[in-house]
CSV table of C-alpha atoms in Angstrom, one decimal:
chain,number,residue,atom,x,y,z
A,1,MET,CA,0.2,13.5,-30.1
A,2,SER,CA,3.6,13.9,-28.4
A,3,SER,CA,6.6,12.0,-29.7
A,4,GLU,CA,7.9,11.2,-26.3
A,5,SER,CA,6.1,9.3,-23.6
A,6,SER,CA,7.1,9.4,-19.9
A,7,PHE,CA,6.2,8.4,-16.3
A,8,ASP,CA,7.4,9.4,-12.9
A,9,ILE,CA,8.7,7.0,-10.2
A,10,VAL,CA,7.8,8.2,-6.7
A,11,SER,CA,7.8,6.7,-3.2
A,12,SER,CA,5.2,8.1,-0.8
A,13,ILE,CA,2.8,7.1,1.9
A,14,ASP,CA,-0.9,8.1,1.8
A,15,MET,CA,-1.0,9.9,5.2
A,16,GLN,CA,-4.9,9.8,5.3
A,17,GLU,CA,-4.8,6.0,5.0
A,18,LEU,CA,-2.0,5.9,7.6
A,19,ASN,CA,-4.2,7.9,10.0
A,20,ASN,CA,-7.1,5.6,9.4
A,21,ALA,CA,-4.9,2.5,10.1
A,22,ILE,CA,-3.6,4.0,13.3
A,23,GLN,CA,-7.2,4.8,14.5
A,24,GLN,CA,-8.3,1.2,13.7
A,25,ALA,CA,-5.3,-0.2,15.5
A,26,GLU,CA,-6.0,1.9,18.6
A,27,LYS,CA,-9.6,0.8,18.6
A,28,GLU,CA,-8.6,-2.9,18.4
A,29,ILE,CA,-6.0,-2.4,21.2
A,30,ALA,CA,-8.6,-0.7,23.4
A,31,SER,CA,-11.0,-3.6,23.0
A,32,ARG,CA,-8.6,-6.6,23.2
A,33,PHE,CA,-8.4,-8.5,26.4
A,34,ASP,CA,-4.6,-8.9,26.4
A,35,PHE,CA,-4.2,-5.1,26.4
A,36,LYS,CA,-6.6,-4.4,29.3
A,37,GLY,CA,-4.9,-2.0,31.7
A,38,SER,CA,-1.8,-1.6,29.6
A,39,LYS,CA,-0.3,1.8,28.6
A,40,SER,CA,-0.1,1.0,24.9
A,41,SER,CA,-0.4,3.8,22.4
A,42,ILE,CA,0.4,4.8,18.8
A,43,ALA,CA,1.0,8.4,17.8
A,44,LEU,CA,1.8,10.1,14.5
A,45,ASP,CA,4.4,12.8,15.0
A,46,LYS,CA,5.2,14.7,11.8
A,47,ASN,CA,7.2,12.1,9.8
A,48,GLU,CA,7.4,9.4,12.3
A,49,LEU,CA,5.3,7.0,14.4
A,50,VAL,CA,5.8,6.7,18.1
A,51,VAL,CA,4.7,3.4,19.5
A,52,SER,CA,4.8,2.8,23.3
A,53,SER,CA,3.7,0.0,25.6
A,54,ASP,CA,4.4,-1.6,28.9
A,55,ASP,CA,7.2,-4.0,27.8
A,56,GLU,CA,8.9,-5.2,24.6
A,57,TYR,CA,6.5,-8.2,24.2
A,58,LYS,CA,3.4,-5.9,24.3
A,59,LEU,CA,5.2,-3.4,22.0
A,60,ASN,CA,5.7,-6.1,19.4
A,61,SER,CA,2.0,-7.1,19.8
A,62,VAL,CA,1.0,-3.4,19.2
A,63,LEU,CA,3.2,-3.4,16.1
A,64,ASP,CA,1.6,-6.6,14.8
A,65,VAL,CA,-1.8,-5.0,15.1
A,66,LEU,CA,-0.6,-1.8,13.4
A,67,HIS,CA,1.0,-3.8,10.6
A,68,SER,CA,-2.1,-5.8,9.9
A,69,LYS,CA,-4.2,-2.6,9.7
A,70,MET,CA,-1.7,-0.9,7.4
A,71,VAL,CA,-1.6,-3.9,5.1
A,72,LYS,CA,-5.4,-4.0,4.9
A,73,ARG,CA,-5.4,-0.3,3.9
A,74,GLY,CA,-2.8,-0.8,1.2
A,75,ILE,CA,0.1,0.8,2.9
A,76,SER,CA,3.5,-0.9,2.3
A,77,LEU,CA,5.7,-1.8,5.3
A,78,LYS,CA,8.8,-1.2,3.1
A,79,ASN,CA,8.6,2.6,3.8
A,80,LEU,CA,9.0,2.1,7.6
A,81,GLN,CA,12.4,2.7,9.2
A,82,TYR,CA,12.5,1.2,12.7
A,83,GLY,CA,14.5,2.9,15.5
A,84,LYS,CA,15.7,1.1,18.7
A,85,ILE,CA,13.4,0.2,21.5
A,86,GLU,CA,14.1,2.7,24.3
A,87,PRO,CA,12.9,3.0,27.9
A,88,ALA,CA,10.2,5.7,28.5
A,89,ALA,CA,8.4,7.3,31.5
A,90,SER,CA,6.8,5.2,34.2
A,91,SER,CA,8.5,1.9,33.2
A,92,THR,CA,7.2,1.7,29.6
A,93,VAL,CA,9.1,1.3,26.4
A,94,ARG,CA,8.9,3.3,23.2
A,95,GLN,CA,10.0,2.8,19.6
A,96,ARG,CA,10.2,5.5,17.0
A,97,ILE,CA,9.4,4.4,13.4
A,98,GLY,CA,10.5,6.8,10.6
A,99,LEU,CA,8.3,7.2,7.5
A,100,LYS,CA,10.3,7.2,4.3
A,101,GLN,CA,8.9,9.7,1.8
A,102,GLY,CA,10.5,10.2,-1.6
A,103,ILE,CA,13.4,8.3,-3.2
A,104,ASP,CA,16.8,8.9,-1.7
A,105,GLN,CA,19.8,9.5,-3.9
A,106,GLU,CA,21.3,6.0,-3.4
A,107,ASN,CA,18.2,4.2,-4.4
A,108,ALA,CA,17.6,6.7,-7.3
A,109,LYS,CA,21.1,5.8,-8.6
A,110,LYS,CA,20.3,2.1,-8.3
A,111,ILE,CA,17.1,2.5,-10.4
A,112,ASN,CA,19.0,4.6,-12.9
A,113,VAL,CA,21.6,1.8,-13.3
A,114,ILE,CA,18.8,-0.8,-13.7
A,115,ILE,CA,17.2,1.3,-16.5
A,116,ARG,CA,20.6,2.0,-18.2
A,117,ASP,CA,21.6,-1.7,-18.1
A,118,SER,CA,18.2,-2.8,-19.6
A,119,LYS,CA,19.4,-1.8,-23.2
A,120,LEU,CA,15.9,-0.3,-23.8
A,121,LYS,CA,15.7,3.0,-25.7
A,122,ILE,CA,14.6,5.0,-22.7
A,123,LYS,CA,16.3,7.6,-20.5
A,124,SER,CA,15.8,8.5,-16.8
A,125,GLN,CA,16.7,11.5,-14.8
A,126,ILE,CA,16.6,12.2,-11.1
A,127,GLN,CA,14.3,15.1,-10.2
A,128,GLY,CA,14.6,15.8,-6.4
A,129,ASP,CA,13.0,12.8,-4.6
A,130,GLN,CA,11.5,11.2,-7.8
A,131,LEU,CA,12.7,10.0,-11.2
A,132,ARG,CA,11.3,10.7,-14.6
A,133,VAL,CA,11.6,8.0,-17.2
A,134,SER,CA,11.0,8.9,-20.9
A,135,GLY,CA,11.2,7.3,-24.3
A,136,LYS,CA,9.5,7.1,-27.6
A,137,ASN,CA,8.0,3.6,-27.3
A,138,LYS,CA,5.3,3.1,-24.6
A,139,ASP,CA,6.0,-0.7,-24.6
A,140,ASP,CA,9.6,0.0,-23.6
A,141,LEU,CA,8.4,2.1,-20.7
A,142,GLN,CA,6.1,-0.7,-19.5
A,143,LYS,CA,9.0,-3.2,-19.7
A,144,ALA,CA,11.0,-0.8,-17.6
A,145,ILE,CA,8.2,-0.6,-15.0
A,146,GLN,CA,8.2,-4.5,-14.8
A,147,MET,CA,12.0,-4.6,-14.5
A,148,ILE,CA,12.1,-2.1,-11.7
A,149,ARG,CA,9.3,-3.9,-9.8
A,150,GLN,CA,11.2,-7.2,-10.1
A,151,ALA,CA,14.6,-5.6,-9.1
A,152,GLY,CA,13.7,-5.6,-5.4
A,153,VAL,CA,14.2,-2.0,-4.5
A,154,PRO,CA,13.9,-1.6,-0.7
A,155,LEU,CA,11.1,1.1,-1.2
A,156,ASP,CA,7.5,1.0,-2.1
A,157,LEU,CA,7.5,2.6,-5.6
A,158,GLN,CA,4.5,4.1,-7.4
A,159,PHE,CA,4.5,4.8,-11.1
A,160,ILE,CA,2.5,7.9,-11.9
A,161,ASN,CA,1.8,10.4,-14.7
A,162,PHE,CA,2.1,7.8,-17.5
A,163,ARG,CA,1.7,9.9,-20.6
């Protein structure tokens, strides 16, 4: 048995679940009475969603439908980065929503500070867009997971590879 235990902290979106949520939202929009005849659509373009509709009110309604489908499928809304609502072709409006994948340097440093200030006998290191936390005691690692969850980091974090 290894003397050191570790886990990784990552932030990612399950793209297959996101595709399923988009398809369900489009089906609901196609069948709802208040969207009859509207030019509402949701498209996934690489690392961003493009939502368009007739006006701002309908765009917000499309976003509400999309959000409800995403939450039902277990996709966190914390990893969405909203752009401004901009005019599009034939008197419609469009909004681009960026998908945050990975932990950026600023948030990684915040998590590092939380771990360092905890006074637990663990260490953390930034590895690209994820963090590795290691220590001898598994209980300390579990306490660290609880502290990070309660810290209110503005990303949806997953704790994987607990060994």
